[in-house]
CSV table of C-alpha atoms and ligand atoms in Angstrom, one decimal:
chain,number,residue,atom,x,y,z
A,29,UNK,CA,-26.0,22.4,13.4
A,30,UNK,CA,-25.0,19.7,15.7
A,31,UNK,CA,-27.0,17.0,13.8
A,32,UNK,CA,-24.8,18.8,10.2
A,33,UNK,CA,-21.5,17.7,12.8
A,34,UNK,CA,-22.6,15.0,13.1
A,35,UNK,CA,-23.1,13.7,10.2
A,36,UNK,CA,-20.0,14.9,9.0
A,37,UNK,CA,-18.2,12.9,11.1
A,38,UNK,CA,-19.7,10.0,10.5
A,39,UNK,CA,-19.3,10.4,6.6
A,40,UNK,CA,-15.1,10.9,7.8
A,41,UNK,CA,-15.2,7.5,9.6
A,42,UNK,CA,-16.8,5.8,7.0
A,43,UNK,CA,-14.4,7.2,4.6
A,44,UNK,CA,-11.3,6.4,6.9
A,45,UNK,CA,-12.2,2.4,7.2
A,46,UNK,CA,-13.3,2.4,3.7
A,47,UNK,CA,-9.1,3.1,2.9
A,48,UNK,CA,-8.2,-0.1,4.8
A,49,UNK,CA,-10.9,-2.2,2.6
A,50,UNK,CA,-9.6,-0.3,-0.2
A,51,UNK,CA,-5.9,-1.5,0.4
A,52,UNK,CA,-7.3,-4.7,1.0
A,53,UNK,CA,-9.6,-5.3,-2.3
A,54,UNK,CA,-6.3,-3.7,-4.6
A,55,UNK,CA,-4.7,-7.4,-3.5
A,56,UNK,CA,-8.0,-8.9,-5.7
A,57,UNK,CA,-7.3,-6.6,-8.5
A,58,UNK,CA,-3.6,-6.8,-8.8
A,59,UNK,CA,-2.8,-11.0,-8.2
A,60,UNK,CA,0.7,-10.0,-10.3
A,61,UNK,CA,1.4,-8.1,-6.9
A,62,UNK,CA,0.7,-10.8,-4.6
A,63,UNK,CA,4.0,-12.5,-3.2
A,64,UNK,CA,2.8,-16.2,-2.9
A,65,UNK,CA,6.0,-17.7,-0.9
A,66,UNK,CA,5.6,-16.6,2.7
A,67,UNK,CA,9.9,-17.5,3.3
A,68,UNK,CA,12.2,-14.8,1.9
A,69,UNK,CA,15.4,-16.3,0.0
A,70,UNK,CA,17.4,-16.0,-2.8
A,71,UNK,CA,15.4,-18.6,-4.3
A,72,UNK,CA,11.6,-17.2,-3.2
A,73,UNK,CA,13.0,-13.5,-4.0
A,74,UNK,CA,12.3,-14.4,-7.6
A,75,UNK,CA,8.7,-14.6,-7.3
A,76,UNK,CA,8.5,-11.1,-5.4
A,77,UNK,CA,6.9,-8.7,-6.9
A,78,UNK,CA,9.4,-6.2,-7.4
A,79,UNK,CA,7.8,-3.5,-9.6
A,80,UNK,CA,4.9,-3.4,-7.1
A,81,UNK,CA,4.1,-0.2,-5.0
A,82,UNK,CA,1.3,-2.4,-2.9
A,83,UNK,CA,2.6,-5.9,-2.1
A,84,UNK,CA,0.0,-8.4,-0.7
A,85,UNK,CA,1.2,-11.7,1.2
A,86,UNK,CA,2.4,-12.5,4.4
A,87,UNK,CA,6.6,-11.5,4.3
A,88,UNK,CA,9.7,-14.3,6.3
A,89,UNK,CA,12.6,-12.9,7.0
A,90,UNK,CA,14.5,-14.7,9.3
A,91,UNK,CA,18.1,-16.3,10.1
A,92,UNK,CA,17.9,-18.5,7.2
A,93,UNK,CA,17.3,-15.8,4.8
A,94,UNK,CA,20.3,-15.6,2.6
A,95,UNK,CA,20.0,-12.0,1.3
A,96,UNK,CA,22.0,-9.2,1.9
A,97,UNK,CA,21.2,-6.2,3.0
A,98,UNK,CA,21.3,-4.7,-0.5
A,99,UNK,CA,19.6,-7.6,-2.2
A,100,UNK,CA,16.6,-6.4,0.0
A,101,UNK,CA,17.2,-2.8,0.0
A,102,UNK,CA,16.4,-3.4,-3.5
A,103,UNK,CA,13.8,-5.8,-3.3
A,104,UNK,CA,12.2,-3.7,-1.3
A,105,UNK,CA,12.8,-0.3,-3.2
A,106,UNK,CA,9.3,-0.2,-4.9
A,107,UNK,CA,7.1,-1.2,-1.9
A,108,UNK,CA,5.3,1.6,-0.7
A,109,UNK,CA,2.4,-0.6,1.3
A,110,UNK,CA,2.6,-4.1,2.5
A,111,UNK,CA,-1.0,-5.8,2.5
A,112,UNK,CA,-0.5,-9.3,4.9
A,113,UNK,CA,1.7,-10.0,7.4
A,114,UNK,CA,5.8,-9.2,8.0
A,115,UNK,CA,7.8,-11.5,10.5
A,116,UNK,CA,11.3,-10.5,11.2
A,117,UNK,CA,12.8,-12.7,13.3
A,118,UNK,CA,16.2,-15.0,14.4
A,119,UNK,CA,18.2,-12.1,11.9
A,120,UNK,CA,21.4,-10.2,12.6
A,121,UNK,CA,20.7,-6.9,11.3
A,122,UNK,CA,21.1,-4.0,12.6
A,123,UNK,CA,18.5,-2.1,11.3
A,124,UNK,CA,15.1,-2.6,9.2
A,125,UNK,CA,16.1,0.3,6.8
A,126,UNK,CA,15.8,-1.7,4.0
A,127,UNK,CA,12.4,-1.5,4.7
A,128,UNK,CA,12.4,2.5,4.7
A,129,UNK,CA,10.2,3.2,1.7
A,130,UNK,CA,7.4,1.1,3.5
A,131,UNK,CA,4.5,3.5,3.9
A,132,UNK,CA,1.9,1.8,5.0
A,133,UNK,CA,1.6,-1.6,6.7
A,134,UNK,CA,-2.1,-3.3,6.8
A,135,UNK,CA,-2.4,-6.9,8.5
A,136,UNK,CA,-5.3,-8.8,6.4
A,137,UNK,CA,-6.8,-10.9,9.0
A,138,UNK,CA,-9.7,-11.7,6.4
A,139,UNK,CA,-7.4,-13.8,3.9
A,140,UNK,CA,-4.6,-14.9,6.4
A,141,UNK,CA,-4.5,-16.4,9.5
A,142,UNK,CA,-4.5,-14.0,12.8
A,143,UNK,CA,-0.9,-15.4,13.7
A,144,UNK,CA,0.1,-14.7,10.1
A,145,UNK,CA,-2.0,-11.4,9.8
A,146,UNK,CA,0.5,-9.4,12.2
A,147,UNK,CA,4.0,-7.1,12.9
A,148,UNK,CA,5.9,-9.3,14.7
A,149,UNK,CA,9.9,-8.2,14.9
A,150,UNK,CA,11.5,-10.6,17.3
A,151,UNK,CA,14.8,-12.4,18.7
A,152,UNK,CA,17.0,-10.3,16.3
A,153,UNK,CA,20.1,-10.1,18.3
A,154,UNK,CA,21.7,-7.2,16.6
A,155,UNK,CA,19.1,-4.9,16.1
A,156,UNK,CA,19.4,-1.2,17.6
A,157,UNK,CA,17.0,0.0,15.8
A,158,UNK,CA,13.7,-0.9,13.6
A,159,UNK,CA,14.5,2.3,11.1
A,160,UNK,CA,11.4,2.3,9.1
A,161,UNK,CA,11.9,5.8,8.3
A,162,UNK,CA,8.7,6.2,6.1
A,163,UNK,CA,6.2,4.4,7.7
A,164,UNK,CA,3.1,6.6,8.7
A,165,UNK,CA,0.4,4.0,9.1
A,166,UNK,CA,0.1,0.7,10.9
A,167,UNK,CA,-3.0,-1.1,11.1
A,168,UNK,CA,-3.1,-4.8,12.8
A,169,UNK,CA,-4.3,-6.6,15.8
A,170,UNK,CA,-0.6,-7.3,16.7
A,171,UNK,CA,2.5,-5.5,16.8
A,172,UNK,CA,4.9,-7.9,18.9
A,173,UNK,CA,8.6,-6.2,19.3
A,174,UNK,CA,10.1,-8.8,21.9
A,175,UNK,CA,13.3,-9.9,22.4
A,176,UNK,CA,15.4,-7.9,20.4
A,177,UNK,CA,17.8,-7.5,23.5
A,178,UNK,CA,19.9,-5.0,21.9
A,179,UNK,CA,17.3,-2.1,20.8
A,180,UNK,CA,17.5,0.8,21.4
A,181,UNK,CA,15.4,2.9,19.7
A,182,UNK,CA,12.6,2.6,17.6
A,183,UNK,CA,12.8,5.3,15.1
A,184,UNK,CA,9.9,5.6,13.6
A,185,UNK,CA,9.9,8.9,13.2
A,186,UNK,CA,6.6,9.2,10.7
A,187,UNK,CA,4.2,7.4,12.6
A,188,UNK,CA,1.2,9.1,13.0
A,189,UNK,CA,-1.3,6.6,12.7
A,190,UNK,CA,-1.5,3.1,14.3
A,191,UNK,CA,-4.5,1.3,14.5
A,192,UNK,CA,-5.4,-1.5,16.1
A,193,UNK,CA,-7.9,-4.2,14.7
A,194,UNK,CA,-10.3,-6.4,17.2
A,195,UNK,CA,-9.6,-7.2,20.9
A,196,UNK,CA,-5.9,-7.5,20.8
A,197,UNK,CA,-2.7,-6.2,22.4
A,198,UNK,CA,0.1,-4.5,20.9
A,199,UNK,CA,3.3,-5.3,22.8
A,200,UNK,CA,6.3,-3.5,22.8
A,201,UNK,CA,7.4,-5.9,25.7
A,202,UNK,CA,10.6,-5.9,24.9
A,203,UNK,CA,11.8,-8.6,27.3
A,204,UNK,CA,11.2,-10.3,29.8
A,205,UNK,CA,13.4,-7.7,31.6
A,206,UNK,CA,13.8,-4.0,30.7
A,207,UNK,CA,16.8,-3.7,28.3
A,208,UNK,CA,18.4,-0.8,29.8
A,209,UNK,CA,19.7,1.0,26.8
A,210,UNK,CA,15.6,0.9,25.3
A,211,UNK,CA,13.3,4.0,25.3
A,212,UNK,CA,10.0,4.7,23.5
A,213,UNK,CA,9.6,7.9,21.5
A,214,UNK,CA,6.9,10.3,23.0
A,215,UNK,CA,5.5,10.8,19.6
A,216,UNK,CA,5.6,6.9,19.1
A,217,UNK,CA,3.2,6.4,22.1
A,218,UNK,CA,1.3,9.5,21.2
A,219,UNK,CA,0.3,7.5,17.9
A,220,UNK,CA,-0.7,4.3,19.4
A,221,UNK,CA,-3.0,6.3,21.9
A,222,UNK,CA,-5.1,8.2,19.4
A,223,UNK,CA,-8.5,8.8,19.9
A,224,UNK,CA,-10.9,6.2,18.9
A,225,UNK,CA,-7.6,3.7,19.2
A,226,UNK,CA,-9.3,0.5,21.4
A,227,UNK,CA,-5.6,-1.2,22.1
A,228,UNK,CA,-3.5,-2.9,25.3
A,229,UNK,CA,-0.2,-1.6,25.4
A,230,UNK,CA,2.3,-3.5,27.1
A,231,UNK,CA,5.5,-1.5,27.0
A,232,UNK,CA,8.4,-2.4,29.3
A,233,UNK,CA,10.6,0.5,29.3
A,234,UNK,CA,11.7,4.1,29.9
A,235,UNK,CA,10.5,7.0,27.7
A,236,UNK,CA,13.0,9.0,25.9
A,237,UNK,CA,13.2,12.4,27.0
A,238,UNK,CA,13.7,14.0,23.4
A,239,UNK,CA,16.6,17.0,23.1
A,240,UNK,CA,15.9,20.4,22.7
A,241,UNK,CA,12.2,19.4,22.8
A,242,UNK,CA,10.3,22.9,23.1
A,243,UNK,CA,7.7,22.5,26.5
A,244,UNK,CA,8.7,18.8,27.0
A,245,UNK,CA,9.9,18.4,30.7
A,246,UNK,CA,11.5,16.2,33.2
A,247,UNK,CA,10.4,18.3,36.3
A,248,UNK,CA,6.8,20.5,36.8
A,249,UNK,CA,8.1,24.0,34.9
A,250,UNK,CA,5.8,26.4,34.6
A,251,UNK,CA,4.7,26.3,30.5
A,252,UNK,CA,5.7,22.9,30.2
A,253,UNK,CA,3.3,20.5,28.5
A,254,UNK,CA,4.6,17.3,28.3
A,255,UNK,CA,5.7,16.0,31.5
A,256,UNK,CA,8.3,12.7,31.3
A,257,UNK,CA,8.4,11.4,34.7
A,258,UNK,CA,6.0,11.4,37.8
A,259,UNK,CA,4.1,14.4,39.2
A,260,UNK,CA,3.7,14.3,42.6
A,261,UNK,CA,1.6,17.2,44.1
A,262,UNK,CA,1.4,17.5,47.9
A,263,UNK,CA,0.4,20.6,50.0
A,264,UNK,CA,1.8,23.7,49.2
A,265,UNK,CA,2.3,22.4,45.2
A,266,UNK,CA,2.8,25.6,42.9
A,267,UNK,CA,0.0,24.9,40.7
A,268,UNK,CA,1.6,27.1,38.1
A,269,UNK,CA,4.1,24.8,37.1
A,270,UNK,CA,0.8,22.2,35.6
A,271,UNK,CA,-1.3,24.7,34.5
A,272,UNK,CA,-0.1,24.2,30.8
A,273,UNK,CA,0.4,20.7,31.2
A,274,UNK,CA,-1.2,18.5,28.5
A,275,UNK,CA,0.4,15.2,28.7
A,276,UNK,CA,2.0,13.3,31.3
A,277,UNK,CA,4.4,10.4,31.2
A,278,UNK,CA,4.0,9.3,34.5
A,279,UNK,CA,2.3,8.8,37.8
A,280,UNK,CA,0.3,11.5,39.0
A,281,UNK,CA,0.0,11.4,42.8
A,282,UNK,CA,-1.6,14.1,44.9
A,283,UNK,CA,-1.5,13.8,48.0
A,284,UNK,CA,-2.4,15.6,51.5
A,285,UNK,CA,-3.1,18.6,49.5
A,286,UNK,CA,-5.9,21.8,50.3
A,287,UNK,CA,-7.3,22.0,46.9
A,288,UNK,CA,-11.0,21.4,46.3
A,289,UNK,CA,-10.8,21.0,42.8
A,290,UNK,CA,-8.6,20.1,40.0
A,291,UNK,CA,-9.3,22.7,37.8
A,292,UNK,CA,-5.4,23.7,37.3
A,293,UNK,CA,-5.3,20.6,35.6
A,294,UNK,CA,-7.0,21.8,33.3
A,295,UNK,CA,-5.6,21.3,30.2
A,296,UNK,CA,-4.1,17.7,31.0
A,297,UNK,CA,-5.8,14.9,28.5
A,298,UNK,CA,-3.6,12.0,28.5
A,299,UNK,CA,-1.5,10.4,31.4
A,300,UNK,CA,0.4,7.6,29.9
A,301,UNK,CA,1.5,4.9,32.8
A,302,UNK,CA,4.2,2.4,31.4
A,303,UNK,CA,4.4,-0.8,32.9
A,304,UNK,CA,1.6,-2.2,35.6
A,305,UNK,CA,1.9,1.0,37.8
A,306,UNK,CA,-1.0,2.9,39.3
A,307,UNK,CA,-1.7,5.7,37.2
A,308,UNK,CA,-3.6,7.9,39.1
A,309,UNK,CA,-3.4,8.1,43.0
A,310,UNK,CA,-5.5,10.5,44.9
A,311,UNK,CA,-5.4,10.3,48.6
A,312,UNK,CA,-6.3,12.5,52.2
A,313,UNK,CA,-7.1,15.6,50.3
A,314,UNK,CA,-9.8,16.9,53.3
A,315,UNK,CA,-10.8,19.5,51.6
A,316,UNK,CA,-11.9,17.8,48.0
A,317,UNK,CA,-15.1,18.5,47.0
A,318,UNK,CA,-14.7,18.0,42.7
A,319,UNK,CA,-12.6,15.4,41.9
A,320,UNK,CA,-13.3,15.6,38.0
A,321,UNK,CA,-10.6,16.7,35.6
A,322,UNK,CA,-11.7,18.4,33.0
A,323,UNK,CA,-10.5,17.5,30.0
A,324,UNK,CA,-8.7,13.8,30.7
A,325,UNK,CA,-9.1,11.0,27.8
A,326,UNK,CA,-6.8,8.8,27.8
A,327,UNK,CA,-5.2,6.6,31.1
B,407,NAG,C1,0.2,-15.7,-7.2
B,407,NAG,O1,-0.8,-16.7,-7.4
B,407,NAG,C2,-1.9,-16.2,-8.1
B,407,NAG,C3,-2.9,-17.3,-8.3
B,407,NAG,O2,-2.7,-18.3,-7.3
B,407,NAG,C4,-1.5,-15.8,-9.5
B,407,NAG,O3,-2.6,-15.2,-10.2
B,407,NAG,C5,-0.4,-14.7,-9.4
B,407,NAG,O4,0.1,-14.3,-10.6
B,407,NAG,C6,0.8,-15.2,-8.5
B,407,NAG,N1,1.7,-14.1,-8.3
B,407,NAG,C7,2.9,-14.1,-8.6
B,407,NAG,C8,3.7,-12.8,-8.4
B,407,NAG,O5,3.4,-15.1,-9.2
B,408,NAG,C1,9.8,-4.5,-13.7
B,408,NAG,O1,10.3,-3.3,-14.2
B,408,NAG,C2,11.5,-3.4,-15.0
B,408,NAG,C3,12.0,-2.0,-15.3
B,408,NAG,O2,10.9,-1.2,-15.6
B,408,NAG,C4,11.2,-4.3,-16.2
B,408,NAG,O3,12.4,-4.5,-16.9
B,408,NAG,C5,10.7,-5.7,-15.7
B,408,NAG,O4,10.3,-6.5,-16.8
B,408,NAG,C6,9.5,-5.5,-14.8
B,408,NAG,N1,9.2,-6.8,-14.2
B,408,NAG,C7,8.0,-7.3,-14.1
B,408,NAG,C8,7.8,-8.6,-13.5
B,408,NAG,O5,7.0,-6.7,-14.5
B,409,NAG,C1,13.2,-19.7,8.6
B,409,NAG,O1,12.0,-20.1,8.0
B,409,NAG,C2,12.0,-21.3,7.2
B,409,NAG,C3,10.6,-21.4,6.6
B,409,NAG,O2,9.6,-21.4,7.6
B,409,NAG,C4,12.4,-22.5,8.1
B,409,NAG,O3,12.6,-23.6,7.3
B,409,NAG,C5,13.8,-22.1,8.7
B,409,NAG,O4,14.2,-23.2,9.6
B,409,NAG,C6,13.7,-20.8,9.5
B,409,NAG,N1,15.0,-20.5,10.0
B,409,NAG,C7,15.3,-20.1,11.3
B,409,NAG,C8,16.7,-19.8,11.6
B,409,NAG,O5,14.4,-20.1,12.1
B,410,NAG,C1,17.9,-18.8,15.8
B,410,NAG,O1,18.6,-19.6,14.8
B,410,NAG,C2,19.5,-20.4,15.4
B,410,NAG,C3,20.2,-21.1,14.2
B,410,NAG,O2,20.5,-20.2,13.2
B,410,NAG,C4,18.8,-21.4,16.3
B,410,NAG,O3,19.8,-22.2,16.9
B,410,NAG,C5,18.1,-20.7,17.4
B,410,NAG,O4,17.3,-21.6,18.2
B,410,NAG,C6,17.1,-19.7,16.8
B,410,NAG,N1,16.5,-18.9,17.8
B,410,NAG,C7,15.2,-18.6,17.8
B,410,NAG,C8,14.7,-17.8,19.0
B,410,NAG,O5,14.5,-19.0,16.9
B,411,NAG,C1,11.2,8.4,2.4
B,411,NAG,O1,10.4,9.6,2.1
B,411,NAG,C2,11.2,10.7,1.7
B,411,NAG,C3,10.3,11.9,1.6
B,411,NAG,O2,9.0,11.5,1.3
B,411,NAG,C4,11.9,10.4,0.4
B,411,NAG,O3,12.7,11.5,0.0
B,411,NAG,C5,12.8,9.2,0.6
B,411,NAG,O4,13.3,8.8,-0.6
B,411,NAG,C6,12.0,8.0,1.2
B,411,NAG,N1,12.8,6.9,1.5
B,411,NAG,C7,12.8,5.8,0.8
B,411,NAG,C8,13.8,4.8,1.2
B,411,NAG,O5,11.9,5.6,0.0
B,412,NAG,C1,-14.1,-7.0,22.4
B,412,NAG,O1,-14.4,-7.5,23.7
B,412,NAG,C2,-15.6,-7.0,24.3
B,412,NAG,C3,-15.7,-7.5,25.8
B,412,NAG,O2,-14.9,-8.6,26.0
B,412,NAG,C4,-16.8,-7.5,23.5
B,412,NAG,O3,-18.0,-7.0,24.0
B,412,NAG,C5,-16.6,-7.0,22.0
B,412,NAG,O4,-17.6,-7.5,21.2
B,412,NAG,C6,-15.3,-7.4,21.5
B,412,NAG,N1,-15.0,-6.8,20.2
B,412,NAG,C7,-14.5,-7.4,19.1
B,412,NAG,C8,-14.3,-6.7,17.9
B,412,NAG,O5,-14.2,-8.6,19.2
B,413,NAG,C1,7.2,11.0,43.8
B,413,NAG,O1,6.9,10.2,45.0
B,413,NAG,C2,7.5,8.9,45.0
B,413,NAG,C3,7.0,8.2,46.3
B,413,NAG,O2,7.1,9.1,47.4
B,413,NAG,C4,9.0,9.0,44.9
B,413,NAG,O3,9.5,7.7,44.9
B,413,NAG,C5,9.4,9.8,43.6
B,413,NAG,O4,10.7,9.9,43.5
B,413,NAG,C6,8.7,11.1,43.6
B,413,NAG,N1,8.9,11.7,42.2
B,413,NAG,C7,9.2,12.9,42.0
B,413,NAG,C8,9.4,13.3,40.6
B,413,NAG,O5,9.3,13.7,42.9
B,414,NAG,C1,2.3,9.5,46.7
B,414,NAG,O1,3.0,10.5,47.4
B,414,NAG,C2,3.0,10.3,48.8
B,414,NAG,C3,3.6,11.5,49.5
B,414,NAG,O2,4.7,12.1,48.8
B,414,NAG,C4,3.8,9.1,49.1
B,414,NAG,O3,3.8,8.8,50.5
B,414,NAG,C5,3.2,7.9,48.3
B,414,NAG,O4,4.0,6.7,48.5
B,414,NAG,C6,3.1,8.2,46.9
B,414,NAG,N1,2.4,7.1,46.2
B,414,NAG,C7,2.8,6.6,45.0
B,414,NAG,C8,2.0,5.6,44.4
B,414,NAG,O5,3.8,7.1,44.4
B,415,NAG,C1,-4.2,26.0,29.6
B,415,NAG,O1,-3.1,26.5,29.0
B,415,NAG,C2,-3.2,27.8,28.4
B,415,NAG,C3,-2.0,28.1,27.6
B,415,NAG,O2,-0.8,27.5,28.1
B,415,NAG,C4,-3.5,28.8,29.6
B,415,NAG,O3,-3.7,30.1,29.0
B,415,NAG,C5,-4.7,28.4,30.3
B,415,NAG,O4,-4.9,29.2,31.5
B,415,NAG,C6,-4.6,26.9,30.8
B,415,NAG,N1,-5.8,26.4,31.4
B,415,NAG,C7,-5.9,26.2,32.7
B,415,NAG,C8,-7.2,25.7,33.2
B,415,NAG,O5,-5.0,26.3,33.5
């Protein structure tokens, strides 16, 4: 039975990377859909492959681009998956939404060079947010959102999947200091830290605390599941408040406490630490004897 699991899984993971190669080898069968400029402008624009659901090429938009934003809202309107590389930088938008029919995006790193091969969204001094309202699936060895000083959000909002090729990082660094009016979506860091997802995340800023949320808290609460902030447990902690915790957004500190286990953290998988904090901190609890937690993944 196990070995029939087994088996099964590995059949699903062959099938799951066999999609990117998939995406990848419809850019050999379709060269009509291959955008063979890399620099976006009125002039380049006419060799885009407009009536094209998968584009493959590496995509410039930057300060020099002289389109408007309804020149590539329609340019755009057909593009369901891009197959390269998009760089989006030096602009004064405000948003990306002309980009919101973008479904999937898949760096190819085996026809372009890496620094080409990425998501890189940077030094556009107007953006709030990135808008891509469609986009479920991100697959690259770099997503680089820097310096956009005025973001504020990254709506997102069907991103489910982002996977990360090879030994790389995916920044959302978004500065060199935090821009105070920046938070990351819960459900946005939730996708980059799937299972199985082998990536560096470099995020330099608060988390949103979403409204009316159901079981998302900012304080322990008994039947709350997703913590946003740092749990501190000391001696005399009512354990009941973390006993439905599953994921914390935070610090977790216990210290000086009588327990000898952790078993009414039970439920807890994934503490997420933003920044270079410690995530984990564990200290004079005499009476420890089991330090394990059960069901913990991710750190
Ligand atoms: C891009 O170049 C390839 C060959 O270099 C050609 O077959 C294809 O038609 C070109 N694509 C477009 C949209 O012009
Ligand atoms: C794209 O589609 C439009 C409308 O269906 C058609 O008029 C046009 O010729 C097509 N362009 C190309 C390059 O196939
Ligand atoms: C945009 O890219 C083009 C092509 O690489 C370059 O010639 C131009 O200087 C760039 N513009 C800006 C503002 O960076
Ligand atoms: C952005 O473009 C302007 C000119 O349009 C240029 O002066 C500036 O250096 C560029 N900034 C970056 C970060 O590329
Ligand atoms: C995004 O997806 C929704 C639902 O699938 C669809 O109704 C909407 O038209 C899409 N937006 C764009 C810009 O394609
Ligand atoms: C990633 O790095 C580790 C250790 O540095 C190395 O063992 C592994 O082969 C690397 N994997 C890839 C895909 O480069
Ligand atoms: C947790 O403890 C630290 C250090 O004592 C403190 O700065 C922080 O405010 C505490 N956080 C909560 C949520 O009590
Ligand atoms: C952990 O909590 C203890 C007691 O509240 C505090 O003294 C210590 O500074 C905290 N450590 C961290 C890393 O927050
Ligand atoms: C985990 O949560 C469920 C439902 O919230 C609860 O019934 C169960 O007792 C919890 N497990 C532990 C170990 O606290």
């Amino acid at each position: 039975m196990n070995l029939l699991l087994k088996f099964i899984f590995l059949f699903l993971i062959t099938q799951l990377s066999k999609i990117d190669c998939w995406d990848i080898k419809s850019c050999d069968a379709n060269p009509s859909c291959k955008f063979n400029e890399t620099f976006l402008s009125q002039d380049t624009s006419q060799n885009f492959p407009k009536n094209c659901s998968t584009v493959c090429g590496i995509v410039l938009i930057n300060g020099t681009t002289d389109l408007s934003v309804e020149q590539l809202t329609e340019l755009f309107k057909n593009m369901r998956i891009l197959v390269g590389g998009l760089h989006i930088r030096n602009t004064t938008f405000e948003n990306l939404r002309f980009l919101a029919g973008l479904r999937r995006f898949v760096a190819d790193y085996t026809r372009y060079p890496i620094y080409d091969a990425q998501l890189r969204i940077t030094y556009n001094r107007e953006l709030r947010e990135l808008g891509l309202l469609n986009l479920t699936t991100i697959k690259s060895s770099v997503v680089d959102i820097f310096r956009n000083e005025k973001l504020e959000k990254l709506n997102l909002p069907k991103l489910e999947i982002a996977k990360f090729l090879g030994n790389y990082t995916i920044q959302f660094l978004m500065g060199y200091d935090k821009y105070p009016k920046f938070c990351i979506e819960t459900q946005v860091l939730d996708a980059l830290t799937r299972r199985r997802n082998q990536c560096d995340l470099v995020v330099n800023s608060d988390i949103c605390i979403p409204e009316n949320a159901p079981n998302v808290c900012t304080v322990p609460t008994v039947g709350c599941q997703r913590l946003i902030g740092n749990l501190n447990i000391t001696k005399g902690f009512d354990v009941r408040k973390v006993e439905s915790l599953k994921r914390l957004y935070g610090t977790l500190n216990i210290t000086n406490t009588d327990f000898t286990d952790f078993r009414f953290l039970g439920n807890l998988t994934h503490i997420f630490q933003l920044e270079y904090a410690v995530a984990l901190y564990v200290v004079g609890n005499k009476n420890l004897k089991n330090m394990e937690f059960p069901k913990l993944r991710v750190l």
